[in-house]
Amino acid sequence: KMAALAVGQDASDTLDLLHEISSLLETGLDKETLAVLLALCEQGVNAEALAAVVKELRREAAALNAAEDGITEGEQAGVFA
């Protein structure tokens, strides 16, 4: 049981460190999102593919927000250039 607690603590420490690095790099990813991404990587999902999905989801979210705000695609495109 103690070994399981140590492993859990190691995982928590790893996530804390990953979140700190993420914050320093200003990725905008919260701890919960990082935990999901890390778990997917541990299950064998390609990290580059995950990064591409995160970028695309951000583009889509920005496009939806821009559409709601009445900003044209041309104006919004400069944000991700």
Short mmCIF file of N, CA, C and O in Angstrom, two decimals:
data_model
loop_
_atom_site.label_atom_id
_atom_site.label_comp_id
_atom_site.label_asym_id
_atom_site.label_seq_id
_atom_site.Cartn_x
_atom_site.Cartn_y
_atom_site.Cartn_z
N LYS A 1 0.83 -1.20 0.00
CA LYS A 1 0.00 0.00 0.00
C LYS A 1 0.87 1.26 0.00
O LYS A 1 0.53 2.23 -0.64
N MET A 2 1.96 1.24 0.73
CA MET A 2 2.87 2.39 0.76
C MET A 2 3.46 2.65 -0.62
O MET A 2 3.66 3.80 -1.00
N ALA A 3 3.76 1.57 -1.37
CA ALA A 3 4.31 1.74 -2.71
C ALA A 3 3.31 2.45 -3.61
O ALA A 3 3.67 3.31 -4.41
N ALA A 4 2.03 2.12 -3.46
CA ALA A 4 0.99 2.76 -4.26
C ALA A 4 0.90 4.25 -3.92
O ALA A 4 0.72 5.08 -4.81
N LEU A 5 1.02 4.57 -2.62
CA LEU A 5 1.01 5.98 -2.22
C LEU A 5 2.20 6.72 -2.79
O LEU A 5 2.08 7.86 -3.23
N ALA A 6 3.36 6.08 -2.79
CA ALA A 6 4.56 6.72 -3.34
C ALA A 6 4.41 6.96 -4.83
O ALA A 6 4.79 8.02 -5.33
N VAL A 7 3.84 6.00 -5.54
CA VAL A 7 3.63 6.16 -6.98
C VAL A 7 2.64 7.29 -7.23
O VAL A 7 2.85 8.12 -8.11
N GLY A 8 1.59 7.35 -6.42
CA GLY A 8 0.61 8.43 -6.55
C GLY A 8 1.24 9.78 -6.29
O GLY A 8 0.95 10.76 -6.97
N GLN A 9 2.11 9.86 -5.30
CA GLN A 9 2.81 11.10 -4.99
C GLN A 9 3.74 11.48 -6.13
O GLN A 9 3.84 12.65 -6.50
N ASP A 10 4.45 10.49 -6.69
CA ASP A 10 5.33 10.76 -7.82
C ASP A 10 4.54 11.31 -9.01
O ASP A 10 4.98 12.24 -9.67
N ALA A 11 3.37 10.73 -9.25
CA ALA A 11 2.54 11.20 -10.36
C ALA A 11 2.07 12.63 -10.10
O ALA A 11 2.08 13.47 -11.01
N SER A 12 1.71 12.92 -8.86
CA SER A 12 1.28 14.26 -8.49
C SER A 12 2.44 15.26 -8.64
O SER A 12 2.25 16.37 -9.17
N ASP A 13 3.61 14.85 -8.20
CA ASP A 13 4.80 15.71 -8.33
C ASP A 13 5.12 15.96 -9.79
O ASP A 13 5.46 17.08 -10.19
N THR A 14 5.00 14.92 -10.61
CA THR A 14 5.27 15.05 -12.04
C THR A 14 4.29 16.02 -12.68
O THR A 14 4.68 16.89 -13.46
N LEU A 15 3.01 15.89 -12.33
CA LEU A 15 1.99 16.79 -12.88
C LEU A 15 2.23 18.22 -12.42
O LEU A 15 2.09 19.16 -13.21
N ASP A 16 2.61 18.40 -11.16
CA ASP A 16 2.92 19.75 -10.66
C ASP A 16 4.07 20.37 -11.44
O ASP A 16 4.02 21.54 -11.83
N LEU A 17 5.12 19.57 -11.68
CA LEU A 17 6.27 20.06 -12.43
C LEU A 17 5.88 20.38 -13.87
O LEU A 17 6.27 21.42 -14.42
N LEU A 18 5.10 19.50 -14.48
CA LEU A 18 4.65 19.72 -15.85
C LEU A 18 3.81 20.99 -15.94
O LEU A 18 3.98 21.79 -16.87
N HIS A 19 2.95 21.22 -14.95
CA HIS A 19 2.14 22.43 -14.95
C HIS A 19 2.99 23.68 -14.77
O HIS A 19 2.75 24.71 -15.40
N GLU A 20 4.00 23.59 -13.93
CA GLU A 20 4.90 24.73 -13.73
C GLU A 20 5.62 25.08 -15.02
O GLU A 20 5.71 26.25 -15.41
N ILE A 21 6.14 24.07 -15.71
CA ILE A 21 6.81 24.29 -16.99
C ILE A 21 5.84 24.87 -18.01
O ILE A 21 6.15 25.82 -18.73
N SER A 22 4.64 24.31 -18.04
CA SER A 22 3.61 24.78 -18.95
C SER A 22 3.29 26.26 -18.70
O SER A 22 3.14 27.04 -19.64
N SER A 23 3.21 26.63 -17.43
CA SER A 23 2.93 28.02 -17.08
C SER A 23 4.08 28.94 -17.49
O SER A 23 3.85 30.03 -18.03
N LEU A 24 5.31 28.50 -17.25
CA LEU A 24 6.47 29.30 -17.63
C LEU A 24 6.52 29.52 -19.15
O LEU A 24 6.95 30.57 -19.62
N LEU A 25 6.08 28.51 -19.89
CA LEU A 25 6.06 28.60 -21.35
C LEU A 25 4.79 29.28 -21.87
O LEU A 25 4.63 29.45 -23.08
N GLU A 26 3.90 29.64 -20.94
CA GLU A 26 2.66 30.33 -21.28
C GLU A 26 1.82 29.56 -22.30
O GLU A 26 1.32 30.12 -23.27
N THR A 27 1.66 28.26 -22.06
CA THR A 27 0.87 27.43 -22.98
C THR A 27 -0.62 27.64 -22.82
O THR A 27 -1.39 27.33 -23.73
N GLY A 28 -1.05 28.11 -21.64
CA GLY A 28 -2.46 28.29 -21.39
C GLY A 28 -3.18 27.00 -21.03
O GLY A 28 -4.40 26.97 -20.94
N LEU A 29 -2.42 25.93 -20.82
CA LEU A 29 -3.03 24.65 -20.46
C LEU A 29 -3.13 24.54 -18.95
O LEU A 29 -2.17 24.76 -18.24
N ASP A 30 -4.33 24.20 -18.47
CA ASP A 30 -4.50 24.03 -17.03
C ASP A 30 -4.07 22.63 -16.61
O ASP A 30 -3.77 21.78 -17.44
N LYS A 31 -4.03 22.41 -15.32
CA LYS A 31 -3.54 21.14 -14.77
C LYS A 31 -4.39 19.96 -15.23
O LYS A 31 -3.88 18.90 -15.54
N GLU A 32 -5.70 20.16 -15.28
CA GLU A 32 -6.60 19.07 -15.70
C GLU A 32 -6.33 18.69 -17.16
O GLU A 32 -6.26 17.50 -17.49
N THR A 33 -6.17 19.66 -18.02
CA THR A 33 -5.88 19.39 -19.43
C THR A 33 -4.54 18.69 -19.58
O THR A 33 -4.42 17.72 -20.34
N LEU A 34 -3.55 19.16 -18.84
CA LEU A 34 -2.24 18.52 -18.88
C LEU A 34 -2.32 17.06 -18.42
O LEU A 34 -1.68 16.19 -19.00
N ALA A 35 -3.12 16.81 -17.40
CA ALA A 35 -3.28 15.44 -16.89
C ALA A 35 -3.89 14.54 -17.96
O ALA A 35 -3.45 13.40 -18.16
N VAL A 36 -4.88 15.05 -18.67
CA VAL A 36 -5.51 14.27 -19.75
C VAL A 36 -4.51 14.02 -20.87
O VAL A 36 -4.37 12.89 -21.36
N LEU A 37 -3.78 15.05 -21.27
CA LEU A 37 -2.78 14.89 -22.33
C LEU A 37 -1.69 13.91 -21.93
O LEU A 37 -1.27 13.06 -22.73
N LEU A 38 -1.24 14.00 -20.69
CA LEU A 38 -0.21 13.08 -20.20
C LEU A 38 -0.73 11.65 -20.19
O LEU A 38 -0.03 10.72 -20.62
N ALA A 39 -1.96 11.46 -19.71
CA ALA A 39 -2.54 10.12 -19.69
C ALA A 39 -2.66 9.54 -21.10
O ALA A 39 -2.39 8.36 -21.32
N LEU A 40 -3.05 10.37 -22.05
CA LEU A 40 -3.15 9.91 -23.44
C LEU A 40 -1.78 9.50 -23.98
O LEU A 40 -1.65 8.47 -24.65
N CYS A 41 -0.76 10.29 -23.67
CA CYS A 41 0.60 9.94 -24.10
C CYS A 41 1.05 8.63 -23.47
O CYS A 41 1.66 7.78 -24.13
N GLU A 42 0.72 8.45 -22.20
CA GLU A 42 1.08 7.21 -21.51
C GLU A 42 0.36 6.00 -22.10
O GLU A 42 0.85 4.88 -22.00
N GLN A 43 -0.78 6.24 -22.74
CA GLN A 43 -1.53 5.16 -23.40
C GLN A 43 -1.07 4.93 -24.84
O GLN A 43 -1.62 4.10 -25.53
N GLY A 44 -0.07 5.70 -25.26
CA GLY A 44 0.52 5.48 -26.57
C GLY A 44 0.10 6.46 -27.66
O GLY A 44 0.51 6.31 -28.81
N VAL A 45 -0.71 7.46 -27.31
CA VAL A 45 -1.11 8.46 -28.31
C VAL A 45 0.09 9.33 -28.64
O VAL A 45 0.86 9.72 -27.76
N ASN A 46 0.28 9.61 -29.90
CA ASN A 46 1.41 10.39 -30.38
C ASN A 46 1.32 11.83 -29.86
O ASN A 46 0.30 12.51 -30.06
N ALA A 47 2.38 12.30 -29.22
CA ALA A 47 2.41 13.65 -28.63
C ALA A 47 2.26 14.74 -29.69
O ALA A 47 1.58 15.75 -29.46
N GLU A 48 2.87 14.55 -30.85
CA GLU A 48 2.74 15.55 -31.92
C GLU A 48 1.31 15.63 -32.42
O GLU A 48 0.81 16.73 -32.72
N ALA A 49 0.64 14.49 -32.49
CA ALA A 49 -0.76 14.48 -32.91
C ALA A 49 -1.62 15.21 -31.89
O ALA A 49 -2.52 15.98 -32.26
N LEU A 50 -1.36 14.99 -30.61
CA LEU A 50 -2.10 15.69 -29.56
C LEU A 50 -1.88 17.20 -29.65
O LEU A 50 -2.82 17.98 -29.52
N ALA A 51 -0.64 17.60 -29.87
CA ALA A 51 -0.33 19.03 -30.00
C ALA A 51 -1.09 19.63 -31.17
O ALA A 51 -1.64 20.74 -31.06
N ALA A 52 -1.16 18.90 -32.27
CA ALA A 52 -1.89 19.39 -33.45
C ALA A 52 -3.38 19.54 -33.13
O ALA A 52 -4.02 20.51 -33.55
N VAL A 53 -3.93 18.58 -32.38
CA VAL A 53 -5.35 18.65 -32.01
C VAL A 53 -5.59 19.86 -31.10
O VAL A 53 -6.56 20.59 -31.29
N VAL A 54 -4.72 20.08 -30.13
CA VAL A 54 -4.87 21.22 -29.22
C VAL A 54 -4.83 22.53 -30.02
O VAL A 54 -5.66 23.42 -29.83
N LYS A 55 -3.89 22.64 -30.94
CA LYS A 55 -3.79 23.85 -31.76
C LYS A 55 -5.05 24.05 -32.59
O LYS A 55 -5.57 25.17 -32.70
N GLU A 56 -5.55 22.96 -33.19
CA GLU A 56 -6.75 23.08 -34.02
C GLU A 56 -7.96 23.45 -33.18
O GLU A 56 -8.78 24.28 -33.60
N LEU A 57 -8.08 22.87 -32.00
CA LEU A 57 -9.20 23.23 -31.12
C LEU A 57 -9.14 24.70 -30.72
O LEU A 57 -10.16 25.38 -30.64
N ARG A 58 -7.93 25.18 -30.49
CA ARG A 58 -7.78 26.61 -30.16
C ARG A 58 -8.18 27.49 -31.33
O ARG A 58 -8.83 28.52 -31.16
N ARG A 59 -7.78 27.09 -32.55
CA ARG A 59 -8.18 27.86 -33.74
C ARG A 59 -9.69 27.88 -33.89
O ARG A 59 -10.28 28.93 -34.18
N GLU A 60 -10.31 26.71 -33.71
CA GLU A 60 -11.76 26.62 -33.83
C GLU A 60 -12.45 27.47 -32.77
O GLU A 60 -13.43 28.16 -33.07
N ALA A 61 -11.96 27.42 -31.54
CA ALA A 61 -12.55 28.22 -30.47
C ALA A 61 -12.40 29.70 -30.77
O ALA A 61 -13.35 30.48 -30.58
N ALA A 62 -11.24 30.10 -31.27
CA ALA A 62 -11.01 31.50 -31.61
C ALA A 62 -11.93 31.93 -32.75
O ALA A 62 -12.48 33.04 -32.73
N ALA A 63 -12.13 31.04 -33.72
CA ALA A 63 -13.01 31.35 -34.85
C ALA A 63 -14.46 31.52 -34.37
O ALA A 63 -15.16 32.43 -34.80
N LEU A 64 -14.88 30.63 -33.48
CA LEU A 64 -16.24 30.74 -32.94
C LEU A 64 -16.41 32.03 -32.14
O LEU A 64 -17.41 32.72 -32.27
N ASN A 65 -15.42 32.34 -31.32
CA ASN A 65 -15.48 33.57 -30.53
C ASN A 65 -15.46 34.80 -31.43
O ASN A 65 -16.19 35.77 -31.19
N ALA A 66 -14.66 34.74 -32.48
CA ALA A 66 -14.59 35.87 -33.41
C ALA A 66 -15.92 36.04 -34.14
O ALA A 66 -16.38 37.17 -34.34
N ALA A 67 -16.52 34.92 -34.52
CA ALA A 67 -17.82 34.99 -35.20
C ALA A 67 -18.87 35.59 -34.29
O ALA A 67 -19.70 36.40 -34.72
N GLU A 68 -18.82 35.22 -33.03
CA GLU A 68 -19.76 35.77 -32.06
C GLU A 68 -19.52 37.27 -31.85
O GLU A 68 -20.45 38.02 -31.61
N ASP A 69 -18.27 37.68 -31.96
CA ASP A 69 -17.91 39.08 -31.76
C ASP A 69 -17.99 39.90 -33.04
O ASP A 69 -17.72 41.09 -33.02
N GLY A 70 -18.28 39.25 -34.16
CA GLY A 70 -18.40 39.95 -35.43
C GLY A 70 -17.08 40.29 -36.08
O GLY A 70 -17.01 41.18 -36.93
N ILE A 71 -16.00 39.60 -35.72
CA ILE A 71 -14.70 39.85 -36.33
C ILE A 71 -14.57 39.00 -37.58
O ILE A 71 -14.94 37.83 -37.59
N THR A 72 -14.04 39.57 -38.64
CA THR A 72 -13.89 38.82 -39.88
C THR A 72 -12.75 37.84 -39.79
O THR A 72 -11.86 37.97 -38.95
N GLU A 73 -12.76 36.83 -40.67
CA GLU A 73 -11.69 35.83 -40.68
C GLU A 73 -10.34 36.47 -40.94
O GLU A 73 -9.33 36.07 -40.38
N GLY A 74 -10.26 37.45 -41.80
CA GLY A 74 -9.01 38.13 -42.10
C GLY A 74 -8.40 38.80 -40.88
O GLY A 74 -7.21 38.73 -40.63
N GLU A 75 -9.23 39.45 -40.08
CA GLU A 75 -8.75 40.08 -38.86
C GLU A 75 -8.29 39.04 -37.85
O GLU A 75 -7.29 39.21 -37.19
N GLN A 76 -9.03 37.93 -37.78
CA GLN A 76 -8.71 36.90 -36.82
C GLN A 76 -7.51 36.09 -37.25
O GLN A 76 -6.74 35.61 -36.41
N ALA A 77 -7.24 35.95 -38.55
CA ALA A 77 -6.14 35.14 -39.04
C ALA A 77 -4.79 35.64 -38.54
O ALA A 77 -3.88 34.85 -38.30
N GLY A 78 -4.66 36.91 -38.34
CA GLY A 78 -3.39 37.47 -37.86
C GLY A 78 -3.04 37.01 -36.47
O GLY A 78 -1.87 37.01 -36.08
N VAL A 79 -4.01 36.55 -35.69
CA VAL A 79 -3.78 36.09 -34.33
C VAL A 79 -2.92 34.84 -34.31
O VAL A 79 -2.09 34.66 -33.45
N PHE A 80 -3.07 33.95 -35.29
CA PHE A 80 -2.38 32.68 -35.31
C PHE A 80 -1.33 32.59 -36.40
O PHE A 80 -0.86 31.52 -36.74
N ALA A 81 -0.95 33.71 -36.97
CA ALA A 81 0.04 33.70 -38.06
C ALA A 81 1.39 33.26 -37.58
O ALA A 81 1.74 33.28 -36.46
#
